[in-house]
């Protein structure tokens, strides 16, 4: 059974940093692209970033370029999202999802507020 | 960026009646490899999104056959042949052909 479990969310002040993790199981993690998607409270879905199987290719939505970095550890079946220079508008539930968006985690809430 | 629009944004439906959601993209979604990466997701209240349809018309495993997807190029449709109570939620289309991937604003389906 495919399982994705996000962790690392929390409350952070504007300008601060946070690192999200996504633990994957039930599939050969090292073979697949992975995605991050976020959802601000009461709003729709926004694709944030993705990364190729060996971590050499990464793409980001413009609003997070230069502030967020995605990475992965295939030995640990883990995906990461390092978020810096956080803004109030980054407040959202952050989901990791598989390559084709066929599996999603339960999400991690990131709240950016003073 | 490719802009995805959906209509209607709110869809009250009577149980057992059909429902249809339209999704339009600002650019064609046929990739250089020939595939059209248009997906539909259902998000029930308090849950993570769930993919229903991929590549326009392919139903995911476990998705009831009352759900169907159709369309091409820039114009796509999700149909529910007979709405059931468990179908309440928000439905999103998403294009995965062009970076950045983009979602529609969502259509809220509720029971009348």
GROMACS .gro file of C-alpha atoms in nm:
model
  226
    1UNK     CA    1   0.000   0.000   0.000
    2UNK     CA    2   0.135   0.340  -0.100
    3UNK     CA    3   0.170   0.574   0.195
    4UNK     CA    4   0.291   0.934   0.215
    5UNK     CA    5   0.330   1.101   0.552
    6UNK     CA    6   0.423   1.467   0.585
    7UNK     CA    7   0.580   1.614   0.897
    8UNK     CA    8   0.753   1.931   1.010
    9UNK     CA    9   0.468   2.179   0.988
   10UNK     CA   10   0.408   2.442   1.252
   11UNK     CA   11   0.392   2.810   1.339
   12UNK     CA   12   0.674   3.034   1.217
   13UNK     CA   13   0.723   3.409   1.208
   14UNK     CA   14   0.745   3.600   0.881
   15UNK     CA   15   1.097   3.578   0.746
   16UNK     CA   16   1.155   3.249   0.920
   17UNK     CA   17   1.234   2.903   0.788
   18UNK     CA   18   1.081   2.559   0.811
   19UNK     CA   19   1.163   2.217   0.665
   20UNK     CA   20   0.891   1.976   0.568
   21UNK     CA   21   0.949   1.605   0.524
   22UNK     CA   22   0.748   1.344   0.341
   23UNK     CA   23   0.810   0.979   0.424
   24UNK     CA   24   0.716   0.747   0.140
   25UNK     CA   25   0.645   0.373   0.150
   26UNK     CA   26   0.476   0.106  -0.055
   27UNK     CA   27   0.643   0.187  -0.387
   28UNK     CA   28   0.991   0.222  -0.533
   29UNK     CA   29   1.042   0.584  -0.433
   30UNK     CA   30   1.372   0.623  -0.616
   31UNK     CA   31   1.208   0.561  -0.954
   32UNK     CA   32   0.957   0.844  -0.949
   33UNK     CA   33   0.918   1.220  -0.969
   34UNK     CA   34   0.754   1.368  -0.661
   35UNK     CA   35   0.543   1.681  -0.613
   36UNK     CA   36   0.453   1.938  -0.350
   37UNK     CA   37   0.109   2.101  -0.358
   38UNK     CA   38  -0.030   2.352  -0.110
   39UNK     CA   39  -0.373   2.476  -0.010
   40UNK     CA   40  -0.425   2.801   0.176
   41UNK     CA   41  -0.708   2.796   0.433
   42UNK     CA   42  -1.042   2.786   0.254
   43UNK     CA   43  -0.875   2.818  -0.087
   44UNK     CA   44  -0.793   2.599  -0.383
   45UNK     CA   45  -0.493   2.385  -0.470
   46UNK     CA   46  -0.162   2.527  -0.590
   47UNK     CA   47   0.123   2.319  -0.728
   48UNK     CA   48   0.447   2.429  -0.561
   49UNK     CA   49   0.739   2.218  -0.683
   50UNK     CA   50   0.855   1.885  -0.811
   51UNK     CA   51   1.177   1.686  -0.834
   52UNK     CA   52   1.298   1.408  -1.062
   53UNK     CA   53   1.405   1.065  -0.938
   54UNK     CA   54   1.772   1.142  -0.882
   55UNK     CA   55   1.719   1.498  -0.763
   56UNK     CA   56   1.896   1.662  -1.056
   57UNK     CA   57   1.588   1.839  -1.193
   58UNK     CA   58   1.359   2.061  -0.991
   59UNK     CA   59   1.080   2.296  -1.092
   60UNK     CA   60   0.902   2.558  -0.885
   61UNK     CA   61   0.607   2.790  -0.910
   62UNK     CA   62   0.727   3.149  -0.950
   63UNK     CA   63   0.596   3.261  -0.611
   64UNK     CA   64   0.841   3.034  -0.424
   65UNK     CA   65   1.145   3.042  -0.654
   66UNK     CA   66   1.457   3.144  -0.465
   67UNK     CA   67   1.290   3.080  -0.128
   68UNK     CA   68   1.188   2.713  -0.135
   69UNK     CA   69   1.409   2.417  -0.221
   70UNK     CA   70   1.294   2.061  -0.267
   71UNK     CA   71   1.528   1.767  -0.224
   72UNK     CA   72   1.512   1.396  -0.162
   73UNK     CA   73   1.697   1.112   0.007
   74UNK     CA   74   1.626   0.796  -0.191
   75UNK     CA   75   1.807   0.578   0.063
   76UNK     CA   76   1.559   0.697   0.326
   77UNK     CA   77   1.256   0.715   0.092
   78UNK     CA   78   1.211   1.075   0.195
   79UNK     CA   79   1.119   1.399   0.022
   80UNK     CA   80   1.191   1.742   0.168
   81UNK     CA   81   1.080   2.101   0.122
   82UNK     CA   82   1.308   2.362   0.274
   83UNK     CA   83   1.118   2.688   0.307
   84UNK     CA   84   1.297   3.015   0.383
   85UNK     CA   85   1.199   3.382   0.390
   86UNK     CA   86   0.847   3.272   0.471
   87UNK     CA   87   0.560   3.512   0.414
   88UNK     CA   88   0.211   3.522   0.555
   89UNK     CA   89   0.080   3.419   0.214
   90UNK     CA   90   0.273   3.090   0.244
   91UNK     CA   91   0.030   2.982   0.517
   92UNK     CA   92  -0.123   2.660   0.386
   93UNK     CA   93  -0.152   2.287   0.419
   94UNK     CA   94   0.137   2.138   0.224
   95UNK     CA   95   0.087   1.800   0.058
   96UNK     CA   96   0.339   1.572  -0.103
   97UNK     CA   97   0.206   1.372  -0.395
   98UNK     CA   98   0.339   1.109  -0.631
   99UNK     CA   99   0.441   1.174  -0.990
  100UNK     CA  100   0.096   1.147  -1.142
  101UNK     CA  101  -0.079   1.288  -0.835
  102UNK     CA  102  -0.239   0.949  -0.781
  103UNK     CA  103  -0.134   0.936  -0.416
  104UNK     CA  104  -0.131   1.221  -0.163
  105UNK     CA  105  -0.025   1.256   0.197
  106UNK     CA  106  -0.251   1.388   0.472
  107UNK     CA  107  -0.081   1.727   0.459
  108UNK     CA  108   0.122   1.941   0.700
  109UNK     CA  109  -0.007   2.279   0.815
  110UNK     CA  110   0.236   2.567   0.793
  111UNK     CA  111   0.125   2.889   0.958
  112UNK     CA  112   0.329   3.204   0.902
  113UNK     CA  113   0.227   3.468   1.152
  114UNK     CA  114   0.376   3.707   1.402
  115UNK     CA  115   0.136   3.015  -1.716
  116UNK     CA  116  -0.165   2.810  -1.829
  117UNK     CA  117  -0.482   2.941  -1.670
  118UNK     CA  118  -0.747   2.683  -1.588
  119UNK     CA  119  -1.106   2.796  -1.553
  120UNK     CA  120  -1.400   2.592  -1.428
  121UNK     CA  121  -1.773   2.639  -1.447
  122UNK     CA  122  -1.988   2.644  -1.256
  123UNK     CA  123  -1.804   2.724  -0.934
  124UNK     CA  124  -2.100   2.603  -0.732
  125UNK     CA  125  -2.322   2.313  -0.834
  126UNK     CA  126  -2.628   2.219  -0.628
  127UNK     CA  127  -2.755   1.882  -0.747
  128UNK     CA  128  -3.049   1.658  -0.661
  129UNK     CA  129  -2.956   1.307  -0.552
  130UNK     CA  130  -2.974   1.069  -0.845
  131UNK     CA  131  -2.952   1.345  -1.102
  132UNK     CA  132  -2.656   1.404  -1.337
  133UNK     CA  133  -2.394   1.673  -1.291
  134UNK     CA  134  -2.142   1.823  -1.530
  135UNK     CA  135  -1.839   2.042  -1.468
  136UNK     CA  136  -1.656   2.226  -1.744
  137UNK     CA  137  -1.283   2.298  -1.741
  138UNK     CA  138  -1.106   2.516  -1.995
  139UNK     CA  139  -0.737   2.587  -2.037
  140UNK     CA  140  -0.577   2.900  -2.180
  141UNK     CA  141  -0.345   2.689  -2.395
  142UNK     CA  142  -0.377   2.352  -2.559
  143UNK     CA  143  -0.281   2.063  -2.331
  144UNK     CA  144  -0.142   1.822  -2.588
  145UNK     CA  145   0.221   1.755  -2.498
  146UNK     CA  146   0.507   1.721  -2.744
  147UNK     CA  147   0.484   1.347  -2.686
  148UNK     CA  148   0.116   1.347  -2.782
  149UNK     CA  149  -0.034   1.291  -2.439
  150UNK     CA  150  -0.291   1.526  -2.286
  151UNK     CA  151  -0.223   1.561  -1.915
  152UNK     CA  152  -0.556   1.677  -1.781
  153UNK     CA  153  -0.665   1.534  -1.448
  154UNK     CA  154  -0.968   1.563  -1.223
  155UNK     CA  155  -0.957   1.552  -0.844
  156UNK     CA  156  -1.221   1.522  -0.576
  157UNK     CA  157  -1.165   1.676  -0.235
  158UNK     CA  158  -1.419   1.579   0.026
  159UNK     CA  159  -1.451   1.802   0.334
  160UNK     CA  160  -1.152   1.758   0.563
  161UNK     CA  161  -0.972   1.517   0.330
  162UNK     CA  162  -0.674   1.522   0.097
  163UNK     CA  163  -0.746   1.544  -0.275
  164UNK     CA  164  -0.812   1.220  -0.457
  165UNK     CA  165  -0.743   1.172  -0.825
  166UNK     CA  166  -1.048   1.053  -1.019
  167UNK     CA  167  -0.947   1.087  -1.382
  168UNK     CA  168  -0.611   1.110  -1.558
  169UNK     CA  169  -0.517   1.189  -1.917
  170UNK     CA  170  -0.864   1.334  -1.983
  171UNK     CA  171  -1.075   1.021  -1.966
  172UNK     CA  172  -0.900   0.741  -1.774
  173UNK     CA  173  -1.078   0.654  -1.451
  174UNK     CA  174  -0.860   0.565  -1.153
  175UNK     CA  175  -0.891   0.229  -0.982
  176UNK     CA  176  -1.177   0.226  -0.733
  177UNK     CA  177  -1.350   0.529  -0.883
  178UNK     CA  178  -1.718   0.454  -0.949
  179UNK     CA  179  -1.812   0.430  -1.314
  180UNK     CA  180  -2.067   0.709  -1.270
  181UNK     CA  181  -1.766   0.943  -1.308
  182UNK     CA  182  -1.643   1.009  -1.660
  183UNK     CA  183  -1.407   1.254  -1.823
  184UNK     CA  184  -1.399   1.380  -2.178
  185UNK     CA  185  -1.265   1.658  -2.394
  186UNK     CA  186  -0.961   1.763  -2.592
  187UNK     CA  187  -0.715   2.046  -2.652
  188UNK     CA  188  -0.854   2.324  -2.427
  189UNK     CA  189  -1.205   2.209  -2.340
  190UNK     CA  190  -1.276   1.931  -2.090
  191UNK     CA  191  -1.571   1.796  -1.893
  192UNK     CA  192  -1.626   1.584  -1.584
  193UNK     CA  193  -1.963   1.416  -1.565
  194UNK     CA  194  -2.134   1.237  -1.279
  195UNK     CA  195  -2.415   1.028  -1.421
  196UNK     CA  196  -2.615   1.004  -1.098
  197UNK     CA  197  -2.500   1.205  -0.799
  198UNK     CA  198  -2.478   1.024  -0.467
  199UNK     CA  199  -2.441   1.175  -0.120
  200UNK     CA  200  -2.073   1.072  -0.102
  201UNK     CA  201  -1.997   1.289  -0.408
  202UNK     CA  202  -2.028   1.609  -0.206
  203UNK     CA  203  -1.704   1.804  -0.215
  204UNK     CA  204  -1.490   2.025  -0.435
  205UNK     CA  205  -1.375   1.910  -0.776
  206UNK     CA  206  -1.060   2.043  -0.940
  207UNK     CA  207  -0.918   2.003  -1.286
  208UNK     CA  208  -0.541   2.026  -1.325
  209UNK     CA  209  -0.306   2.043  -1.620
  210UNK     CA  210   0.024   1.857  -1.601
  211UNK     CA  211   0.144   1.933  -1.954
  212UNK     CA  212   0.310   2.272  -1.907
  213UNK     CA  213   0.525   2.398  -1.617
  214UNK     CA  214   0.412   2.526  -1.379
  215UNK     CA  215   0.131   2.277  -1.337
  216UNK     CA  216  -0.191   2.461  -1.264
  217UNK     CA  217  -0.526   2.382  -1.106
  218UNK     CA  218  -0.868   2.520  -1.177
  219UNK     CA  219  -1.040   2.719  -0.899
  220UNK     CA  220  -1.260   2.427  -0.799
  221UNK     CA  221  -1.631   2.347  -0.829
  222UNK     CA  222  -1.824   2.289  -0.508
  223UNK     CA  223  -2.082   2.012  -0.547
  224UNK     CA  224  -2.356   2.005  -0.288
  225UNK     CA  225  -2.689   1.830  -0.253
  226UNK     CA  226  -3.001   2.040  -0.297
   0.00000   0.00000   0.00000
